Tab-separated table of C-alpha atoms and ligand atoms in Angstrom:
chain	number	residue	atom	x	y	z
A	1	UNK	CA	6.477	-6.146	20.437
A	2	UNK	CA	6.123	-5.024	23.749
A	3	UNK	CA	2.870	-2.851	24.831
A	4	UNK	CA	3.366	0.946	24.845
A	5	UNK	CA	1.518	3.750	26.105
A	6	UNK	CA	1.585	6.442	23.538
A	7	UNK	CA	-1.277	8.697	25.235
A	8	UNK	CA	-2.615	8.869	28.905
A	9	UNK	CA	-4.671	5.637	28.718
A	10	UNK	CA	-4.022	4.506	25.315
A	11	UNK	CA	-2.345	1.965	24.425
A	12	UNK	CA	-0.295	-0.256	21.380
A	13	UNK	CA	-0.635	-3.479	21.982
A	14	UNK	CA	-0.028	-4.769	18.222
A	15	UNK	CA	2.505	-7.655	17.258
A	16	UNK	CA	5.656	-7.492	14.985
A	17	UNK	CA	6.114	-9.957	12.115
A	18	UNK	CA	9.487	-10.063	11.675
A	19	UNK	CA	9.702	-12.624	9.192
A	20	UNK	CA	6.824	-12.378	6.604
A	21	UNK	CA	8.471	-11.932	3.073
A	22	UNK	CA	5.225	-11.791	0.849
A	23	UNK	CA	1.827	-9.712	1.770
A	24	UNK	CA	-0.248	-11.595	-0.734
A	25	UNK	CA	2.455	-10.467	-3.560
A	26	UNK	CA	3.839	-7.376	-2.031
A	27	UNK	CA	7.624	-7.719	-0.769
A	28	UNK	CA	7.624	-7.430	2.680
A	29	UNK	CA	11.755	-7.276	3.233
A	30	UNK	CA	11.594	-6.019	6.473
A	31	UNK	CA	8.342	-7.689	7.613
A	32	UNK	CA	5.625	-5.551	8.643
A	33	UNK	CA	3.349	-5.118	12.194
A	34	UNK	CA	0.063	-5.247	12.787
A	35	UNK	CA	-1.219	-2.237	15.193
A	36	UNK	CA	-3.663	-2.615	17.389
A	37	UNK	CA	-4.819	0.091	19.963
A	38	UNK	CA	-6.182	-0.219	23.606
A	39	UNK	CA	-8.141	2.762	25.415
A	40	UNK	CA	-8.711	1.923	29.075
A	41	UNK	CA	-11.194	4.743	30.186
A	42	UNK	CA	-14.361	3.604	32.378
A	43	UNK	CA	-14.782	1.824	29.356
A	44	UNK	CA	-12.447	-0.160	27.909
A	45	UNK	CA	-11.927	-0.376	24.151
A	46	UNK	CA	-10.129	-2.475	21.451
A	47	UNK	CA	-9.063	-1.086	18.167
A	48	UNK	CA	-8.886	-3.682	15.662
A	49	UNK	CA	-7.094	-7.155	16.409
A	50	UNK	CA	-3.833	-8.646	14.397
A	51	UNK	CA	-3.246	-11.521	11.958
A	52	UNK	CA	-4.718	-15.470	13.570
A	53	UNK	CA	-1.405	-16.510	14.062
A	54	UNK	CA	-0.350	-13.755	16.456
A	55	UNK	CA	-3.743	-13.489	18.498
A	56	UNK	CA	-2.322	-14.815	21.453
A	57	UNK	CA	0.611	-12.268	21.911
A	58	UNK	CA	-2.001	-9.576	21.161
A	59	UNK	CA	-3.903	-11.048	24.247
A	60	UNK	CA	-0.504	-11.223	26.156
A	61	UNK	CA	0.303	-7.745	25.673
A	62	UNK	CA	-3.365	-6.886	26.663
A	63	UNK	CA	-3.008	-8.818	29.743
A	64	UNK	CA	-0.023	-6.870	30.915
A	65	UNK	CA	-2.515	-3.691	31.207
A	66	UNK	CA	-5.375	-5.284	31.589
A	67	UNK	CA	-7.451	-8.681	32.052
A	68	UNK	CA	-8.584	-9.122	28.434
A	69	UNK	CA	-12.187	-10.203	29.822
A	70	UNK	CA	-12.148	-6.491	31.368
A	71	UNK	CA	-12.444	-5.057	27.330
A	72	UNK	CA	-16.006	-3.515	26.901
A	73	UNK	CA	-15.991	-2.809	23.390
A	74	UNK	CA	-13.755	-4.295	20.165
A	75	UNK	CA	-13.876	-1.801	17.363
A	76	UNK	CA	-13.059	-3.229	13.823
A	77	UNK	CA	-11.888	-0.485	11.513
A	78	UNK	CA	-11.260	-3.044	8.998
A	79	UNK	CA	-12.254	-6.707	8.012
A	80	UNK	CA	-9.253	-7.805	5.909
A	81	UNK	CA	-7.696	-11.049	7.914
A	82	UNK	CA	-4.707	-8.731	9.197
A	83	UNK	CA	-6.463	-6.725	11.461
A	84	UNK	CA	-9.637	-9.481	12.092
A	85	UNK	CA	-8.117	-12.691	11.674
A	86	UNK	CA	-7.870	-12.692	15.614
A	87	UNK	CA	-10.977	-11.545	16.064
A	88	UNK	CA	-12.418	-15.271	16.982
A	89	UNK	CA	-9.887	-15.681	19.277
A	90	UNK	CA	-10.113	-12.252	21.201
A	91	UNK	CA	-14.237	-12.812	21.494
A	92	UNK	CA	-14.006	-15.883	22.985
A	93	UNK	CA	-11.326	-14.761	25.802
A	94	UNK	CA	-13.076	-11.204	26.598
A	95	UNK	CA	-16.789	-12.657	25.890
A	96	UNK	CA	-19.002	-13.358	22.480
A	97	UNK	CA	-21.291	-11.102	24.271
A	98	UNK	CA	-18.922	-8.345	23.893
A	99	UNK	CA	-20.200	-5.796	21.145
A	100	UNK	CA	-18.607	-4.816	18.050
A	101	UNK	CA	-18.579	-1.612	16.599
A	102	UNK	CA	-17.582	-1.586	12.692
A	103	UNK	CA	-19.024	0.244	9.499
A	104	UNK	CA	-22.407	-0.800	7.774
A	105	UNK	CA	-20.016	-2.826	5.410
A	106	UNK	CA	-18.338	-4.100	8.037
A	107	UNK	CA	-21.468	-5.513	9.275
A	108	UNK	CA	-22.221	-7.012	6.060
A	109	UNK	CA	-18.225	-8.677	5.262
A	110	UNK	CA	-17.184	-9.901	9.218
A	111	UNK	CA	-20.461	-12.210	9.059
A	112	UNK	CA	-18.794	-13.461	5.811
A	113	UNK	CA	-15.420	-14.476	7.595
A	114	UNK	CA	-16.789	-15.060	11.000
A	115	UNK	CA	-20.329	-17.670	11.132
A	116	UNK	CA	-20.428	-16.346	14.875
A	117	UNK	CA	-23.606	-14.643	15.921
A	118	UNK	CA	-21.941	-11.587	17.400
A	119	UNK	CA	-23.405	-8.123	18.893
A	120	UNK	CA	-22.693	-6.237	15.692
A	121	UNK	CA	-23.141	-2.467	16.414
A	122	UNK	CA	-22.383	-0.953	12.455
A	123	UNK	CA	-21.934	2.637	13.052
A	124	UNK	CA	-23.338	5.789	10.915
A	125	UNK	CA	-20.585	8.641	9.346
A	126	UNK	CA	-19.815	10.678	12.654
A	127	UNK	CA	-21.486	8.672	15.328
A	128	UNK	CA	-20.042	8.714	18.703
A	129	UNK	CA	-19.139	6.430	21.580
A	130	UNK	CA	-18.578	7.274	25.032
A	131	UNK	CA	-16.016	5.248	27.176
A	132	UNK	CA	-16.319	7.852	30.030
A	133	UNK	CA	-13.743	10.483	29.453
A	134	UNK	CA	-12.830	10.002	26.065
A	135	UNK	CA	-14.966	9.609	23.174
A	136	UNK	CA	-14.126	7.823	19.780
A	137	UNK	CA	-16.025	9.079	16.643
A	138	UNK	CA	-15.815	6.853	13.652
A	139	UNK	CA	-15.457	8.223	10.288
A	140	UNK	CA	-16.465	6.115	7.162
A	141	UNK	CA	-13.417	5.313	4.382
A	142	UNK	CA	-15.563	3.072	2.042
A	143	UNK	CA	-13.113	1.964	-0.242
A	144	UNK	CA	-9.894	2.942	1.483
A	145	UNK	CA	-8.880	0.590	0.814
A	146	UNK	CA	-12.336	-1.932	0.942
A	147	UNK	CA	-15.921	-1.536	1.031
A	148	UNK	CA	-15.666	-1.749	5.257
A	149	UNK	CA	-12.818	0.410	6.147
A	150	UNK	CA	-13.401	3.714	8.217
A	151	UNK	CA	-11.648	5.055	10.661
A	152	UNK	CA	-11.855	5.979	14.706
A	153	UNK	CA	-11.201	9.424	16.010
A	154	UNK	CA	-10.308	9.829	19.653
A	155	UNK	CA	-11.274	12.974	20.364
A	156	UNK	CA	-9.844	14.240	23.313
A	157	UNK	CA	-6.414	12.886	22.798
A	158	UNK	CA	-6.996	14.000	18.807
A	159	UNK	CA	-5.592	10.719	18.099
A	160	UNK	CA	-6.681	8.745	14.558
A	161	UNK	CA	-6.688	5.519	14.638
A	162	UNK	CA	-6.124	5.294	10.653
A	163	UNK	CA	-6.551	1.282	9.459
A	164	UNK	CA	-4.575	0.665	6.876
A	165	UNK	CA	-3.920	4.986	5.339
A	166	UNK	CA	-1.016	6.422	6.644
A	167	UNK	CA	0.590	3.205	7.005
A	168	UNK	CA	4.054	1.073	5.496
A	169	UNK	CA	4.688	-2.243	5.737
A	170	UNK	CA	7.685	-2.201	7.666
A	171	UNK	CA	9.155	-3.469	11.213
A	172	UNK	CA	11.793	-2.156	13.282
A	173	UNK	CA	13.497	-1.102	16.256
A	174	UNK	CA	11.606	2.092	16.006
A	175	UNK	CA	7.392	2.730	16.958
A	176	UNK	CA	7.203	6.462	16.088
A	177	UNK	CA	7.444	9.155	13.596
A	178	UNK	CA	10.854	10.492	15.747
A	179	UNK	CA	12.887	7.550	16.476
A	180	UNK	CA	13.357	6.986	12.456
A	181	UNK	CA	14.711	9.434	9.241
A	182	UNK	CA	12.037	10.893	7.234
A	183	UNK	CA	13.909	9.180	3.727
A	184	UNK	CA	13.077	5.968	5.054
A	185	UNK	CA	9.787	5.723	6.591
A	186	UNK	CA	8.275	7.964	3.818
A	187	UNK	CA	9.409	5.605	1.645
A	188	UNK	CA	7.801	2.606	2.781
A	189	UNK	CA	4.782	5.098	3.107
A	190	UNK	CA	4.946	6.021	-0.393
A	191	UNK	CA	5.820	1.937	-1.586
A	192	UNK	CA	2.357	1.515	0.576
A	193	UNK	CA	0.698	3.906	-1.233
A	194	UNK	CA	1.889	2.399	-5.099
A	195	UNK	CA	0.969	-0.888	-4.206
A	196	UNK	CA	-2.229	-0.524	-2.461
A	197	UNK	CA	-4.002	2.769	-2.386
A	198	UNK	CA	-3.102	4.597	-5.394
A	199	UNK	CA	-6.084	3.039	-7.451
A	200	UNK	CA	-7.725	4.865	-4.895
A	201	UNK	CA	-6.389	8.384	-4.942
A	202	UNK	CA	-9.637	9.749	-5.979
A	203	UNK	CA	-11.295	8.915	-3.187
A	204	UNK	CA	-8.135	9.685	-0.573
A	205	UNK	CA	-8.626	12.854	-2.281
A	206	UNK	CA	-12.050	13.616	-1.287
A	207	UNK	CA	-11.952	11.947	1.961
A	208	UNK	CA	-8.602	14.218	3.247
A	209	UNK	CA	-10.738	17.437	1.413
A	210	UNK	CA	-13.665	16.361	3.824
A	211	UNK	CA	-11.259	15.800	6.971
A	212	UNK	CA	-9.305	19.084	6.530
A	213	UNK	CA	-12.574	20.968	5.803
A	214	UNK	CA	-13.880	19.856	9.421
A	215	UNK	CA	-11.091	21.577	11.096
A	216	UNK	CA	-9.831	18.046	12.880
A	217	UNK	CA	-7.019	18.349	14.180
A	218	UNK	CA	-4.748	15.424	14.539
A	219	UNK	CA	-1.678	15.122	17.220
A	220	UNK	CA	-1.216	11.816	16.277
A	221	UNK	CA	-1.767	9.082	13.269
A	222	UNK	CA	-1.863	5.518	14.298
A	223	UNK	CA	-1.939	3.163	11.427
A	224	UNK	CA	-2.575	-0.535	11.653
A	225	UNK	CA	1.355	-1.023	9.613
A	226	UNK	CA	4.497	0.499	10.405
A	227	UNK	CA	5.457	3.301	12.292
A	228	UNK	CA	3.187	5.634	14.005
A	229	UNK	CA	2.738	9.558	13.055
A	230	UNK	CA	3.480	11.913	16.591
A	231	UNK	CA	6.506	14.596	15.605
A	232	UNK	CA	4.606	15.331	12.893
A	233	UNK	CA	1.769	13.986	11.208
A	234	UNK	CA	1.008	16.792	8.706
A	235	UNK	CA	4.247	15.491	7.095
A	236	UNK	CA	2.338	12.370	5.998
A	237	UNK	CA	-0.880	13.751	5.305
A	238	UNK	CA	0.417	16.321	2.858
A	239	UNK	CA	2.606	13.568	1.568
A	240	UNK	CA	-0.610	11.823	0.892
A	241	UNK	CA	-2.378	15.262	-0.819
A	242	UNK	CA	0.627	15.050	-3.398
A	243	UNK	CA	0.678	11.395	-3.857
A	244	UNK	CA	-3.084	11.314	-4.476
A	245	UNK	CA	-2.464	13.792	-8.039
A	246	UNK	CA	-0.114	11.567	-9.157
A	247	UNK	CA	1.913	14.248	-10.644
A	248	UNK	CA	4.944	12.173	-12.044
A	249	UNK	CA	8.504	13.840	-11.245
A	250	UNK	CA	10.847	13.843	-14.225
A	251	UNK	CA	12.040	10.647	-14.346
A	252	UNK	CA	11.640	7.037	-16.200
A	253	UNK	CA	11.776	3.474	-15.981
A	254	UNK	CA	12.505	0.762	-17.993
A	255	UNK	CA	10.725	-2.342	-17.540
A	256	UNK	CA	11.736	-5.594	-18.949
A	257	UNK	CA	12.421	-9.347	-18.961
A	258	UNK	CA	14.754	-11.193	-21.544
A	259	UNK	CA	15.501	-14.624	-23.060
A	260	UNK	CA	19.137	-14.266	-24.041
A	261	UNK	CA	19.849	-10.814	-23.340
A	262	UNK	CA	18.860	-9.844	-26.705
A	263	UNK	CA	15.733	-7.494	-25.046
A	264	UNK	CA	18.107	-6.530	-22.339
A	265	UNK	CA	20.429	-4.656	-24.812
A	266	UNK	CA	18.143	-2.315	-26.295
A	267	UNK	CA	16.665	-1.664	-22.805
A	268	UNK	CA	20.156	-0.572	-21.860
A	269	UNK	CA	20.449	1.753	-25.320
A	270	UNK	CA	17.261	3.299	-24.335
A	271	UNK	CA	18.606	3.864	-20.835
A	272	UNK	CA	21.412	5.419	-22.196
A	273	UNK	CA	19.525	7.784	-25.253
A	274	UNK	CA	16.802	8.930	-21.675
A	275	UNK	CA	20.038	9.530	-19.280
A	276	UNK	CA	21.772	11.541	-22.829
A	277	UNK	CA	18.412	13.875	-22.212
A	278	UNK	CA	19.202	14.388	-18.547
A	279	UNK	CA	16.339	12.489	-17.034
A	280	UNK	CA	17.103	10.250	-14.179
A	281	UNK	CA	16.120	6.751	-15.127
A	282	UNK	CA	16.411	3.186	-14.075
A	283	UNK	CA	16.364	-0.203	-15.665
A	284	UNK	CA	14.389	-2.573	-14.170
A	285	UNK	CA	14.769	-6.398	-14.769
A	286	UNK	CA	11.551	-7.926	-14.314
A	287	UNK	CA	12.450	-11.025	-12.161
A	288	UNK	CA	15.800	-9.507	-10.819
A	289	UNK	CA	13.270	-6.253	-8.732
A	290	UNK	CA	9.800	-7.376	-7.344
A	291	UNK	CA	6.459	-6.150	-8.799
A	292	UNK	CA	6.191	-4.022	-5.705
A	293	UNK	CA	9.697	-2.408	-5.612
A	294	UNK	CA	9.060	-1.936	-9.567
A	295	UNK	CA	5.729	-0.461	-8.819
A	296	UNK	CA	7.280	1.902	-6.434
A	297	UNK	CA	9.573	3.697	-9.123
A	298	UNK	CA	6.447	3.200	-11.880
A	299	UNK	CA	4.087	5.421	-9.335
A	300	UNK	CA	6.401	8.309	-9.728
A	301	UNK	CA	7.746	7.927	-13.069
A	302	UNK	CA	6.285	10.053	-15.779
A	303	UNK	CA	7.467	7.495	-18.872
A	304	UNK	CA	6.959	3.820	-18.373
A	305	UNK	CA	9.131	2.107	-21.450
A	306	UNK	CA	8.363	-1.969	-21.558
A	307	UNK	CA	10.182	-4.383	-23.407
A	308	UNK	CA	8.960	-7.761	-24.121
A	309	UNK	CA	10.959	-10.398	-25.865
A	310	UNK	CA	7.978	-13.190	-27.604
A	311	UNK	CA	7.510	-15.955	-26.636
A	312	UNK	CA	5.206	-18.668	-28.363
A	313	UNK	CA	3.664	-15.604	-29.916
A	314	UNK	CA	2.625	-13.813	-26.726
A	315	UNK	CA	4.468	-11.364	-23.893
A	316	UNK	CA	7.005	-13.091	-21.500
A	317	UNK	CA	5.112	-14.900	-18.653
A	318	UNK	CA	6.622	-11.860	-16.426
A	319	UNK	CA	5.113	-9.175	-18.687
A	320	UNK	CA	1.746	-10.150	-18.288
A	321	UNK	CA	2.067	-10.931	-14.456
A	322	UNK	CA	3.351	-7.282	-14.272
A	323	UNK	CA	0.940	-6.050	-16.236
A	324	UNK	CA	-2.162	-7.173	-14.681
A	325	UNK	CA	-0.472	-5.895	-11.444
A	326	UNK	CA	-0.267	-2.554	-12.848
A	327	UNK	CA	-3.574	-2.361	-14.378
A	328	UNK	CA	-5.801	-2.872	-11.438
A	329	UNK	CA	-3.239	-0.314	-9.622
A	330	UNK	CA	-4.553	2.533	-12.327
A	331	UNK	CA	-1.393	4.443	-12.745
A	332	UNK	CA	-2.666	8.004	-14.375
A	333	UNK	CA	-0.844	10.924	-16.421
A	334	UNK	CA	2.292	8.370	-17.975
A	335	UNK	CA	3.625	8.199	-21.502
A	336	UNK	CA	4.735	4.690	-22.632
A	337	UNK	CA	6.678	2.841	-25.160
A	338	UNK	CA	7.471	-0.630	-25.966
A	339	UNK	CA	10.317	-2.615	-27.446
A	340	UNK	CA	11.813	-6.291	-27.575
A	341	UNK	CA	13.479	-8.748	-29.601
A	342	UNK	CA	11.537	-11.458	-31.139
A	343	UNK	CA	12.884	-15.064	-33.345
A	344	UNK	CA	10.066	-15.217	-36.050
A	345	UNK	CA	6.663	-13.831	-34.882
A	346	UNK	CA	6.966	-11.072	-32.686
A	347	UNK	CA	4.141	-10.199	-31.671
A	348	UNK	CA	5.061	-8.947	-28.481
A	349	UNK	CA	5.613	-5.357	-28.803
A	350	UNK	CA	1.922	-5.094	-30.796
A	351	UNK	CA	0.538	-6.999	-27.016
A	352	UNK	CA	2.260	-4.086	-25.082
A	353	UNK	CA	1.107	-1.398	-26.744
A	354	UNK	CA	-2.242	-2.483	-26.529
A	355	UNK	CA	-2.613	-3.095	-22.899
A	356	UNK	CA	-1.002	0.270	-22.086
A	357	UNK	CA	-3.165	2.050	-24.674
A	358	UNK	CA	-5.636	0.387	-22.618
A	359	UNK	CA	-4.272	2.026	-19.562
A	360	UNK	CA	-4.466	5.662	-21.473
A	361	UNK	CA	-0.871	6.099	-21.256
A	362	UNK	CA	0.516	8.340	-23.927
A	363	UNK	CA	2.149	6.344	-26.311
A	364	UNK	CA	5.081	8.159	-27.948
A	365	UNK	CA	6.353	5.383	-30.329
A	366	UNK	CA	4.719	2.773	-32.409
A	367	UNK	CA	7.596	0.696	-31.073
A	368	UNK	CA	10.882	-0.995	-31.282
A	369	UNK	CA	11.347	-4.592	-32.481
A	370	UNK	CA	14.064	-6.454	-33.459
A	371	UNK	CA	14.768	-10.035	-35.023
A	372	UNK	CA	17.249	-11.710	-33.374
A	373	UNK	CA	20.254	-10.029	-31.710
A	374	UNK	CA	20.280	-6.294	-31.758
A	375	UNK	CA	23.013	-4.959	-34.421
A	376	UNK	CA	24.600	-1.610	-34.649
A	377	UNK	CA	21.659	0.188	-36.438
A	378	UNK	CA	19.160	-1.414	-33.851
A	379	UNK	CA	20.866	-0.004	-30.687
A	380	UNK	CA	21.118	3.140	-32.069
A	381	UNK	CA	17.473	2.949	-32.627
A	382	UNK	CA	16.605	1.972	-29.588
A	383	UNK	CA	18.992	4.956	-28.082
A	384	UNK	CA	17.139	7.269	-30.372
A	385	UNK	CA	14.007	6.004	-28.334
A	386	UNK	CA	15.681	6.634	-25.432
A	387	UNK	CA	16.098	10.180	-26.601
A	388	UNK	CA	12.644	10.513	-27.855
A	389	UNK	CA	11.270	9.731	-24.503
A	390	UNK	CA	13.939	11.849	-22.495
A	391	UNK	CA	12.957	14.795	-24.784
A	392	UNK	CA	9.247	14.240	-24.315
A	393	UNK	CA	9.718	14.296	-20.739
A	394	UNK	CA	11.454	17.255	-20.448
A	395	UNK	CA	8.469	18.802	-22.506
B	401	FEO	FE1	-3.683	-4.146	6.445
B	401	FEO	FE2	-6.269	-3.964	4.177
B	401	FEO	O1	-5.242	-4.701	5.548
């Protein structure tokens, strides 16, 4: 990715990774970059670094402005390895004398991934920093998405350099807000979101509530990921107010895996009793759509319906996986249901309803199960489900 200025004396100088497929378990089928912002002012500032691998083309696109060993301050919104694994690398071209500004957390979790006795400046809520004409304020995010994220405020420019919020995992022809469709970068902002924030919608909540009640204004959102927020960056910030309720639209999924298609038929009945109630809904085959991609329709869904075929007397292996990815995720205000087929135990359907009782989902069915192969009668119960869950839906 070549530098760009996107204010008077600011700077991207992140990378592109065109070819990562997997961000620790999230689908990545576009790849993904990783921003990084440079303000040359009589001070010269770096906003977070990029993954290890790609440290030298950060410092090549820093040379093009300016000699790397020229940078007076590094900032680090964010210790996760994307935006710090260069960090070694970057000190020891611009100077290990160099200071670096981060949270209090920060202070305490770079130490852990860095044994380098570095000029650690961790910064208070508000506190400000003076590169001459411009002045960056940081703003503490504990737990957006880690104990060390915040974020840095340029103030004149009314720029936010936003870490990881506001931003999608996805790489492109295009760097801003107005060179792509709404449809498309909103949805890699909203499969962001699922994924990786929503456990956290609580505290987005609070956090925006504090922003907007300060009166900042923002003319542009940079995020570390994706594409960055210029035409309009309201557009993502009240996309964020709404994602943060969770307020499901009226629609469901269908999540399941199957042994010999047995499970897949009565997830296709129920399909067909929710679609009989008028309620958009999708089946999802559990190793034919990623966790993420599934996690994606879940976040919006207001019924979440599993089925399970069992297996040695416990879920399919691809349940579980999904279900401990959905769990620490937190989804709120769903209904649920669970079905499969089973040979001579079946004890899956019990296992499902227990770990999304666990999850507080409503559950609207004790649950389907069904020895064998599905007959007549048990497809039409399983469309009656359908139509159970389509009904509740529809209130
Ligand atoms: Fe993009 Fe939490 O790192």
């Amino acid at each position: 990715m070549e530098p760009i200025q996107i204010a008077e004396g600011v700077f991207d100088v992140g990378v592109t990774d065109w070819n990562i497929r997997d961000f620790h378990g999230y689908s990545t089928d576009l790849g993904t970059t990783y921003n990084a912002f440079l303000i040359v002012d009589e001070k010269i500032a770096l906003i977070d670094t990029v993954r290890e691998e790609f440290a030298g083309e950060l410092l090549d696109n820093i040379s093009r402005i300016v000699d790397p060993k020229k940078i007076d301050y590094v900032v680090s919104n964010h210790t996760e390895m994307d935006h710090s694994g260069g960090l070694a690398r970057v000190m020891h071209r611009i100077g290990e004398d160099k200071p670096i500004y981060c949270s209090k957390m920060g202070h305490k979790n770079l130490p852990q991934h860095f044994s380098r006795a570095w000029d650690y400046h961790p910064v208070s809520q508000g506190e400000e920093l003076s590169l001459g004409s411009k002045t960056l304020t940081f703003v503490e995010t504990r737990m957006i998405h880690w104990p060390d994220s915040m974020f840095t405020y340029l103030n004149e420019n009314q720029i936010l350099f936003s870490s990881d919020g506001f931003g999608q995992h996805y790489a492109g022809p295009e760097r801003f807000d107005d060179e792509i469709d709404d449809a498309t970068v909103l949805h890699h902002a909203k499969k962001y979101f699922a994924n990786i924030l929503m456990l956290y919608s609580t505290h987005i909540q609070k956090l925006l509530e504090k922003v907007m009640g300060m009166g900042i204004e923002f003319k542009m959102i940079c995020p570390d990921h994706g594409i960055i927020w210029r035409k309009n960056p309201q557009k993502i910030i009240d996309a964020y107010v709404s994602w943060c309720r969770q307020e499901p639209q009226k629609k469901a999924v269908v999540v399941y895996d199957t042994m010999w298609h047995s499970t897949e038929k009565m997830a296709h009945a129920i399909v067909a009793g929710i679609k009989q109630e008028g309620v958009p809904v999708k089946p999802l085959h559990l190793r034919k759509w990623h966790r993420s991609e599934i996690m994606t329709e879940v976040f919006d869904a207001k019924a979440v319906i599993l089925g399970s075929p069992t297996l040695n007397n416990q879920l399919y292996p691809s349940l579980a996986d999904f279900l401990t990815y959905m769990k620490g995720l937190k989804p709120l205000n769903k209904i649920g249901a669970a079905f499969g087929s089973y040979g001579w135990s079946g004890e899956a359907v019990k296992l499902l309803n227990k770990e999304l009782e666990a999850m507080k989902f409503e559950m609207i069915d004790p649950g389907l199960r069904v020895q064998y192969v599905p007959d007549e009668d048990s497809l039409e119960a399983c469309y009656e489900l359908g139509r159970k869950v389509g009904q509740a839906i529809n209130g």
